[in-house]
Amino acid sequence: MEKDRLAAFSDGVVAIIVTIMVLELKAPHSADWSALIPLAPTFASYALSFVYVAIYWNNHHHLLYAVSRVDGRVLWANMHLLFWLSLIPFATAWMADNDFARAPTILYGLTLLLPAIAYYLLTLAILRADGPASPLAGALGRDVKTKASIALYFCAVAGGYFASPLLALAIYVGVAIMWFAPDPRIERTVAGSRDQR
Amino acid sequence: MEKDRLAAFSDGVVAIIVTIMVLELKAPHSADWSALIPLAPTFASYALSFVYVAIYWNNHHHLLYAVSRVDGRVLWANMHLLFWLSLIPFATAWMADNDFARAPTILYGLTLLLPAIAYYLLTLAILRADGPASPLAGALGRDVKTKASIALYFCAVAGGYFASPLLALAIYVGVAIMWFAPDPRIERTVAGSRDQR
Amino acid sequence: MEKDRLAAFSDGVVAIIVTIMVLELKAPHSADWSALIPLAPTFASYALSFVYVAIYWNNHHHLLYAVSRVDGRVLWANMHLLFWLSLIPFATAWMADNDFARAPTILYGLTLLLPAIAYYLLTLAILRADGPASPLAGALGRDVKTKASIALYFCAVAGGYFASPLLALAIYVGVAIMWFAPDPRIERTVAGSRDQR
Amino acid sequence: MEKDRLAAFSDGVVAIIVTIMVLELKAPHSADWSALIPLAPTFASYALSFVYVAIYWNNHHHLLYAVSRVDGRVLWANMHLLFWLSLIPFATAWMADNDFARAPTILYGLTLLLPAIAYYLLTLAILRADGPASPLAGALGRDVKTKASIALYFCAVAGGYFASPLLALAIYVGVAIMWFAPDPRIERTVAGSRDQR
C-alpha cells in the first residue's frame, strides 16, 4: 500500500500540473480564426511542457514499478521532485507571454533542470531503501540518460545566456525527443527479475 | 499495477478537465434571475462538453478493463489522447463566449475529432501490446462506432465551414447521443472470455 | 476493478469540486483584520457547501461499498450525479457574492435538489444492476432520509420564493445536520451480510 | 477498500491544495529577471506551505497505514482535517501579498493550528475505531510531537500578536523542520506488529 499511495498522490499532483497549464490558453474575445494566432507561443509552450511532464510521469511510473520498499527518505525525495515540477506551469506561462525572450527561456530551462536533479536524487533514495540487491541497482548504474539531460539543461541555460534563447529552446526540444521512449533498461531488467521468480 | 496506475492518472486528468470547464460559469454580479440568461450558451456548451468527456471516460474505462498488458507505446498513446482532451475546455469557452459563431464552432469540432483519432490510435497500440489473441481484437475488428464518429466530425467541420455552424452543432449532439450507451461489443466479449475461464 | 475505477474517478471529481470552491475566498488587498469581514458570507457559504459535498462523498462511499456489480447504466447515473454536483461551486459563489439574496439562494437549493434526485436515481440503477437479492435492496427499501431531503429541498425552494431566503437557508443547514452521520442502515445491513458469509 | 478510498479522496484533495497554491505565482508582464524580485515573498510562502501540506500528507500516510478499521466518525474527522487544510492557500496568498504583515501572518498561524487540532482529533477517532489493542495506541500514547506543534502554533500566534510577525514566521519554519522526518514511532511500532505476525 505504501508504494501505491505514493504513486496515487504523485499522479494527482502531476495530473493537476499538466492540466492547469491549459488554463493559460484563454479564449480570445474575437470569434475570428486570426484571433488564435497570438496564442501560438502559448500553445507551443503548453505542448512542450505537456510532453515534459508526461516524460516525468512515464519515467516515474517505470521507476516506482520496480520499487519494493518505500521509506521516509523516498517520500521526501518524491515531494522534492513534485515541488520543482509544480513550477513548470509558471515558467511556461512567463516564457509564452514574452515570446521566448531570454530571461524567461533560461528560467524555463532551470525549471527543467531542477526536477531532473530531484529525479536523480529520488532514484538514489529508492536504491538506498531497496538495497544493493535491487533490480534497479544494475539498471540505473549506468544511468546515462538522466545524467546527459542534466548536462544538456546546463548547456541550454548557458547557451540561452551567452548565445540565443533559440539555442536553449532547440536543446529543450531535443532532450524531450531523447526521453520520448520509456527507459528500456528498467523495463528489461524488471521483466528479467520477474521471469526468474 | 501498470494498468491501474495508467487508469488512475487518466482518471485524474479527465476529472480535472471536466471540472475546470465549470469555472467558465462565472457568478454574475446582479442577483436577478435575468442575470443567468446570458450564461445560457456557456451552460449548454458545458453540458455538451461534460457529456463528451464522460463518453471518453466511459469508453476508456471499458477499453482498459479488457487490457492485460501495457507497454511504453500504450502509455504514450494514452498521453496523446489526454493532450487533445485537455483542449476541449479552451474550445468550449471560445464557442460559448461567441454564441456558437462559425470559427469557434468548427474549432470545437476539431477538438472532438483529434481525441477521436487519438482514441483510435490508442486501441491500435493496445491491440499491438495485447497480441492478436486479445479478446479486444475481435470486438474492435469491426469498430464501426469509432470510425463513424471520426467521419461525422469531419462532416460537422465541413458543414460548419460551408453551410452553418448550427449544422455542426446538430452533428455534435447527434454523435454524443450515439455514444451515450457504453460499447456492448466490448462488454459482451470480455464477459464471454471471463465466463470461459 | 470496475467499481474501484468508478469510485476513483468520482473521488477525483468530488475532490476538485470541493477544492475549487475555496478559490472564491480571494485574499483581500488590505492587511487589516477588518478586511476579512466582507469575506464572511463567502466563508460561511464555502463551509456549508463543503459539508454538503462531504455528505455526498460519504454517502457515495457507503453506497459503492455495498455494490457488487457496475454496468453502463450505473456509470451514466454516476456521471449524472457528478454533473449536478459540479454546479454547486457556481451557485455557492452567486449566493455568497449577493449576501444570500432571494434568487441566488433559491438557485443554491436547486443545485442541492438536483444531485439529491440524481443520487436517488443512482441507487435505483445500482439496485437494478445488483439484483433484488442485493443487501442494498432491503436497506434502501425504506430510504426515508433521501426522500425526506428531496421534499425538504422543495420546501426550501418554495419557502425562499414565497417567504424569505433565510427560511431556505435554515432548511439547508437543517438537512446538512440530518445527513451528518453516515447511513447506519447500509452499514448495518452490509456488516450483517458479511458476517453471514 | 474503505480505508483505501478514504486515502484516495484525501490524496486528491491534498494534491489539489498543494497545486493551486502555485497559481498565486503569476507570470510577470516584463521579461526581465528583475520582474521576478517582487515574487520572492509569494515564492517563499509557497515553499513553506508546500512543505507544511507535504508534512500533513506524509503523516496522514503513516497514520492510515497503521489503521485497520474506518467508521463514520473517522470519515468526518478526516473531512474536518481536509476543510482546515483547504484554507492554507488563502492564508498563504494573504500573507505573501502583504509581505508578512502582522494580521495575515497570524492568520497563517491559525490555518496551521486548526489542521493540527483536526489531525489530533482524527488520531483519537481512529484509536476509538481500532480499539485499545491497536498498534497505534501505544505509538500515539506519548504523542509529544503533535502536542508540541499545537503549543508552538499558539506561541507563534501570540508572538505575532504581541511581538513581531517575524517571530511567528521563525516558529512556523522551526515546526516545519521538526516535522520533516516521518514519525519513527509509528513506523517502528507498525513494523514491529507486522514482524510478530
Short mmCIF file of C-alpha atoms in Angstrom, two decimals, chain C residues 3-4 7 10-11 14-16 18-19 22-23 25-33 35-36 39 43 46-47 50-51 54-55 57-58 60-62 64-65 179-182 187, chain D residues 1-6 8-9 12-13 16-17 20 23-24 69-73 75-76 79-80 82-84 86-87 89-90 93-94 97-98 101-104 106-107 110 161:
data_model
loop_
_atom_site.label_atom_id
_atom_site.label_comp_id
_atom_site.label_asym_id
_atom_site.label_seq_id
_atom_site.Cartn_x
_atom_site.Cartn_y
_atom_site.Cartn_z
CA LYS C 3 -16.18 -0.44 -9.19
CA ASP C 4 -12.82 0.80 -7.95
CA ALA C 7 -15.01 5.29 -7.20
CA SER C 10 -15.80 10.15 -8.62
CA ASP C 11 -13.28 10.86 -5.85
CA VAL C 14 -15.55 15.50 -5.91
CA ALA C 15 -12.08 16.44 -4.59
CA ILE C 16 -11.80 19.10 -7.29
CA VAL C 18 -14.71 20.78 -3.02
CA THR C 19 -11.36 22.45 -3.52
CA VAL C 22 -12.03 27.77 -1.84
CA LEU C 23 -10.68 29.78 -4.77
CA LEU C 25 -12.02 33.18 -0.99
CA LYS C 26 -9.76 35.78 -2.58
CA ALA C 27 -7.04 37.31 -0.45
CA PRO C 28 -8.02 40.95 0.27
CA HIS C 29 -5.58 43.74 -0.65
CA SER C 30 -5.56 45.29 2.79
CA ALA C 31 -3.58 43.59 5.56
CA ASP C 32 -6.08 44.60 8.30
CA TRP C 33 -8.22 42.10 10.15
CA ALA C 35 -10.53 43.23 5.51
CA LEU C 36 -11.70 39.72 6.36
CA LEU C 39 -15.44 37.61 3.23
CA PHE C 43 -16.58 31.71 4.07
CA TYR C 46 -17.98 27.65 1.46
CA ALA C 47 -18.29 25.83 4.79
CA PHE C 50 -18.04 21.80 1.81
CA VAL C 51 -20.26 19.95 4.30
CA ALA C 54 -18.64 15.86 2.02
CA ILE C 55 -22.07 14.38 2.82
CA TRP C 57 -18.97 11.79 -0.78
CA ASN C 58 -19.63 9.92 2.48
CA HIS C 60 -21.46 7.67 -2.14
CA HIS C 61 -18.64 5.88 -0.35
CA HIS C 62 -21.11 3.84 1.71
CA LEU C 64 -20.49 1.87 -3.52
CA TYR C 65 -19.03 -0.13 -0.66
CA TRP C 179 -27.27 13.85 6.95
CA PHE C 180 -24.18 14.41 9.04
CA ALA C 181 -23.96 10.86 10.35
CA PRO C 182 -23.32 8.15 7.75
CA GLU C 187 -23.51 -0.03 7.38
CA MET D 1 -11.49 -0.86 0.46
CA GLU D 2 -13.00 1.58 2.99
CA LYS D 3 -9.55 2.77 4.02
CA ASP D 4 -8.14 2.87 0.51
CA ARG D 5 -10.92 5.10 -0.73
CA LEU D 6 -10.55 7.42 2.23
CA ALA D 8 -7.51 8.20 -2.27
CA PHE D 9 -10.00 11.00 -1.66
CA GLY D 12 -6.92 14.07 -4.30
CA VAL D 13 -7.85 16.98 -2.06
CA ILE D 16 -5.19 19.99 -5.39
CA ILE D 17 -4.50 22.15 -2.32
CA ILE D 20 -3.49 25.53 -6.62
CA LEU D 23 -1.37 29.61 -9.25
CA GLU D 24 -0.60 32.58 -6.99
CA ARG D 69 -10.91 -0.05 10.67
CA VAL D 70 -12.61 3.09 9.40
CA ASP D 71 -16.03 4.20 10.65
CA GLY D 72 -18.31 7.20 10.12
CA ARG D 73 -16.59 9.17 12.86
CA LEU D 75 -14.64 9.78 7.82
CA TRP D 76 -15.91 13.03 9.33
CA MET D 79 -13.17 15.71 6.29
CA HIS D 80 -12.70 18.14 9.16
CA LEU D 82 -9.28 18.49 4.91
CA PHE D 83 -11.52 21.52 5.47
CA TRP D 84 -8.90 23.36 7.53
CA SER D 86 -8.07 23.79 2.31
CA LEU D 87 -7.77 27.24 3.91
CA PRO D 89 -3.84 28.53 0.15
CA PHE D 90 -5.99 31.51 1.15
CA ALA D 93 -1.86 34.27 -0.51
CA TRP D 94 -2.91 36.91 2.01
CA ASP D 97 0.55 39.67 -0.89
CA ASN D 98 1.14 41.76 2.23
CA ALA D 101 2.33 41.87 7.76
CA ARG D 102 1.01 41.21 11.26
CA ALA D 103 -2.62 40.14 10.72
CA PRO D 104 -2.01 37.86 7.69
CA ILE D 106 -1.14 35.49 12.48
CA LEU D 107 -3.99 34.15 10.33
CA LEU D 110 -4.27 29.87 12.74
CA TYR D 161 0.33 39.49 18.06
#
